[in-house]
Amino acid sequence: MELTPRQLEQFDRDGFLVFPNLFSPSEVAVLRQEVGRLSRVDSEEVVREHTGGVRSIFRVHETDGATRSPAFRALVRTPRVLRPVQQVLRDDAVYVYHTKINTKPAIEGTVWQWHQDYGSWKRDGCPRNTMATFNVMMTDTTEMGGALYIIPGSHKLGRIEPVYDESTSYKFWALPKDRMIEVLRSSPEPIAVTGRAGTGVLFHCETLHASGHNLSAEDRWHIYVSCNTVANRPPVRADARPDWVVSRNTQPLPIEDDRGVLNAA
Ligand code: SIN
Ligand code: MN
C-alpha cells in the first residue's frame, strides 16, 4: 500500500492517519484467535491489570519467545503496515521496536495516561524522533470501550519531558499533569479514534495520546506495532529495558506477502 502525497501531508500536519477497513473480517478472525491463545500464556511478556485480567501482550512478531505468533509476525511485514511506516519515516530501513497487544478487557481495562511514545524512547537512547506506531483494531472500538484519544498536531510541540507514572500495572513515562492541562487548554479538541475491527491507525512518536477505562461490555483488542529506523537504534546499555520492549533485533524488516496473515491461519 502506497500513501498518497496528500496522506503524507496529512500525517505531517496532524501526526496521524486512519485507514478504515484496512484488514478484512477473515484476517481479523485469524488475529483474534491468536489473541485468545496468547492471553493464556504465562510469561513476563504478558502484563496483567491489578485485578488479574490481561492488559498487554508484548513481542508477538518474532519467531522465538513465549508470545511468538506467526500471524502477528506476518501482519507487521505486510505492505499495508510496513510500507506506510517506511514512507512517513522517509527511510526504507525500519525495524520493529516492539509490538504489544492491548486487550483492555470489558469493565476491567484501565487508563493509558496522556503521553508521547518518544518520551520513553528517547530515554532508551534513540537519538532522533524517526519512530512511529501502527495500530490495528481487532474489535470494534467505541468511546465507552476506551478508544484511543489523539490530539491533532501535537507532534509539533516536540518532546515534552515526561514523569514516571505508577498509577497502572504497566508503569511508564507520561506527561506531567500541569503541563498536560496547559496543552489541552491550548490545543484542538482530542479526537476519539473509533472504528470497526480491521481499522488501522498510524501515528508519530511525539503525537500526544491516551485512552480511558473500558466501561463497556466488550473487550477492546488493539495491536500496536512500534517502529524505528535502523539508523536510530539505541545503544545496548547494561541498564537497557528488556528485549520485549526495546528489541535487540534491529535488522531492517522486509516487506513480505500481503496474504501472510491468512496464510498463517
Ligand atoms: C499506547 O499508548 O501504547 C496504548 C494506548 C491504548 O492501548 O489505548
Ligand atoms: Mn503510546
XYZ file of C-alpha atoms and ligand atoms in Angstrom:
274
model
C 0.000 0.000 0.000
C 1.435 3.337 -1.033
C 0.415 6.535 0.801
C -0.535 9.394 -1.498
C 1.244 12.781 -1.308
C -1.975 14.084 0.285
C -1.878 11.426 3.008
C 1.791 12.190 3.686
C 0.930 15.881 4.027
C -1.910 14.988 6.371
C 0.425 12.867 8.528
C 2.947 15.688 8.715
C 0.182 18.154 9.662
C -1.918 16.068 12.090
C 0.583 13.497 13.348
C -1.700 10.567 12.494
C -3.676 8.817 9.748
C -6.693 6.482 9.970
C -7.320 3.646 7.482
C -10.855 2.196 7.765
C -11.326 -1.423 6.525
C -7.581 -1.982 6.178
C -7.828 -5.625 7.267
C -10.684 -7.906 6.237
C -13.038 -9.742 8.606
C -11.279 -13.039 7.788
C -7.867 -11.568 8.635
C -9.255 -10.095 11.856
C -10.683 -13.538 12.731
C -7.200 -15.098 12.425
C -5.668 -12.378 14.608
C -8.450 -12.663 17.185
C -7.923 -16.375 17.537
C -4.256 -15.641 18.242
C -5.134 -13.068 20.912
C -7.267 -15.725 22.621
C -4.385 -18.198 22.558
C -1.724 -15.671 23.670
C -3.912 -14.461 26.565
C -3.419 -17.867 28.187
C 0.394 -17.683 28.037
C 2.094 -17.150 31.380
C 5.353 -15.234 30.810
C 6.928 -11.865 31.570
C 5.761 -10.533 28.173
C 2.152 -10.777 29.408
C 1.271 -7.851 31.687
C -1.868 -8.071 33.832
C -4.191 -5.467 35.324
C -4.085 -5.216 39.142
C -7.411 -7.063 39.009
C -5.922 -10.004 37.114
C -7.145 -9.604 33.524
C -4.631 -9.367 30.675
C -3.578 -5.767 29.913
C -0.795 -6.198 27.341
C 0.902 -8.991 25.432
C 4.335 -7.934 24.161
C 6.676 -9.359 21.495
C 4.252 -11.200 19.233
C 6.177 -10.528 15.999
C 9.285 -12.709 16.396
C 9.857 -16.405 15.662
C 11.073 -17.175 19.166
C 9.870 -16.490 22.708
C 6.770 -17.394 24.682
C 4.491 -14.933 22.877
C 5.624 -15.624 19.299
C 2.831 -15.713 16.756
C 3.139 -16.494 13.024
C 0.020 -14.427 12.254
C 1.300 -11.296 14.016
C 4.768 -11.827 12.535
C 3.107 -11.803 9.113
C 0.990 -8.751 9.990
C 3.980 -6.496 10.721
C 5.558 -7.478 7.389
C 2.546 -6.791 5.186
C 2.865 -3.890 2.751
C -0.267 -2.432 4.363
C 1.594 -1.895 7.647
C 5.239 -1.650 6.705
C 5.142 0.487 3.569
C 3.280 3.445 5.168
C 5.717 3.300 8.096
C 8.679 3.462 5.708
C 7.045 6.362 3.886
C 6.267 8.531 6.914
C 9.739 7.859 8.372
C 11.324 8.625 4.958
C 13.552 5.563 5.264
C 13.148 2.011 3.920
C 15.392 0.506 6.608
C 12.987 0.202 9.536
C 12.609 -2.441 12.239
C 10.081 -3.266 14.934
C 10.974 -1.546 18.206
C 8.276 -3.576 19.948
C 4.814 -4.994 19.477
C 2.113 -5.054 22.107
C -1.487 -6.174 22.098
C -3.536 -4.075 24.487
C -6.608 -6.123 25.288
C -8.398 -3.578 27.520
C -10.903 -6.103 28.865
C -14.587 -5.174 29.353
C -15.229 -3.323 32.663
C -11.695 -4.114 33.841
C -9.346 -2.487 31.306
C -7.782 0.675 32.729
C -6.445 4.017 31.527
C -3.325 4.781 29.487
C -2.333 8.245 30.707
C -1.537 11.045 28.250
C 1.911 10.504 26.784
C 4.194 10.678 23.792
C 5.872 7.383 22.913
C 9.120 9.257 22.308
C 9.000 10.307 25.983
C 10.181 6.758 26.808
C 12.089 6.023 23.631
C 14.487 8.942 23.935
C 15.245 7.736 27.453
C 16.038 4.324 25.906
C 18.733 6.106 23.862
C 17.050 6.616 20.468
C 18.676 9.890 19.377
C 16.008 11.095 16.925
C 12.233 11.073 16.577
C 12.207 8.879 13.423
C 9.751 6.478 15.035
C 6.056 5.734 14.572
C 3.385 3.270 15.627
C 0.853 1.353 13.548
C -2.266 0.319 15.460
C -4.688 -2.300 14.115
C -8.093 -2.679 15.790
C -9.180 -6.289 16.230
C -12.529 -5.406 17.809
C -14.871 -2.525 17.074
C -13.652 0.477 19.068
C -16.099 2.794 20.803
C -15.600 5.794 23.053
C -17.134 3.964 26.009
C -14.915 0.972 25.290
C -11.737 3.001 25.827
C -10.910 4.382 22.382
C -7.529 5.932 21.821
C -7.652 9.755 22.005
C -5.205 11.732 19.877
C -4.506 15.484 19.924
C -4.211 16.546 16.278
C -0.963 18.340 15.501
C 0.508 17.687 18.961
C 3.675 16.094 17.479
C 4.649 19.646 16.509
C 5.076 20.509 20.198
C 8.204 18.337 20.175
C 9.142 16.052 23.035
C 7.846 17.155 26.430
C 9.864 15.894 29.398
C 7.769 13.102 30.960
C 7.314 11.897 34.536
C 7.189 8.275 35.677
C 3.555 7.260 36.102
C 2.903 4.433 38.517
C -0.889 4.613 38.551
C -1.421 1.477 36.458
C 0.063 -2.020 36.435
C 2.312 -1.070 33.495
C 4.428 1.801 34.800
C 5.714 4.169 32.138
C 6.664 7.761 31.249
C 3.677 10.071 30.868
C 3.053 13.832 30.587
C 3.237 15.776 33.861
C -0.294 16.754 34.922
C 0.115 20.549 34.918
C 1.826 20.613 31.537
C -0.869 18.316 30.125
C -3.632 20.632 31.344
C -1.888 23.561 29.619
C -1.551 21.548 26.406
C -5.223 20.508 26.475
C -6.332 24.114 27.011
C -4.263 25.416 24.104
C -4.754 22.608 21.563
C -7.506 21.424 19.227
C -10.013 19.006 20.835
C -8.660 15.476 21.191
C -10.168 13.038 18.695
C -11.542 9.683 19.858
C -10.306 7.254 17.234
C -13.297 4.945 16.951
C -13.733 2.414 14.175
C -14.642 -1.076 13.092
C -12.395 -4.061 13.602
C -9.845 -4.006 10.784
C -9.215 -0.246 11.028
C -5.571 0.877 11.032
C -4.128 3.993 12.695
C -0.590 5.273 12.123
C 0.817 7.912 14.474
C 4.030 9.841 15.022
C 6.097 9.123 18.147
C 5.541 12.651 19.505
C 1.766 12.664 18.967
C 0.042 13.005 22.341
C -2.341 10.137 23.013
C -4.219 8.420 25.838
C -7.178 6.140 26.458
C -9.680 5.798 29.255
C -11.202 2.950 31.193
C -13.237 0.385 29.270
C -16.715 0.914 30.714
C -18.399 -1.196 28.036
C -19.425 -4.846 27.869
C -16.905 -5.640 25.119
C -13.134 -6.095 25.225
C -11.105 -3.613 23.137
C -8.377 -5.533 21.355
C -5.699 -3.426 19.626
C -2.224 -4.285 18.413
C 0.437 -1.559 18.414
C 3.389 -2.113 16.075
C 6.043 0.434 17.062
C 8.819 1.004 14.545
C 12.200 2.703 14.452
C 14.652 3.433 11.650
C 17.723 1.192 11.806
C 19.934 4.314 11.789
C 18.214 5.456 15.010
C 18.652 2.242 17.024
C 19.665 2.839 20.642
C 22.972 1.595 22.058
C 22.530 -1.598 24.086
C 23.295 -0.379 27.588
C 23.690 -2.509 30.697
C 20.562 -0.845 32.109
C 18.517 -1.216 28.891
C 14.884 -2.244 29.250
C 14.167 -5.890 28.303
C 14.199 -7.096 24.699
C 10.400 -7.398 24.661
C 10.067 -3.619 24.979
C 13.347 -2.439 23.351
C 14.047 -5.006 20.637
C 17.651 -6.131 20.178
C 16.715 -7.323 16.674
C 17.440 -4.190 14.649
C 17.736 -5.852 11.236
C 15.744 -3.987 8.577
C 12.349 -5.629 8.209
C 11.484 -6.965 4.740
C 8.082 -6.335 3.221
C 6.522 -9.749 2.668
C 3.298 -11.327 1.448
C 0.164 -9.224 1.788
C -1.732 -12.507 2.319
C 0.608 -13.512 5.145
C -1.981 -13.248 7.937
C -4.440 -15.545 6.142
C -1.666 -17.972 5.234
C -0.671 -18.192 8.903
C -4.140 -19.487 9.871
C -0.328 3.100 23.920
O -0.309 4.287 24.003
O 0.709 2.495 23.672
C -1.563 2.288 24.088
C -2.796 3.030 24.372
C -4.005 2.168 24.389
O -3.944 0.931 24.299
O -5.089 2.719 24.469
Mn 1.705 5.062 23.382
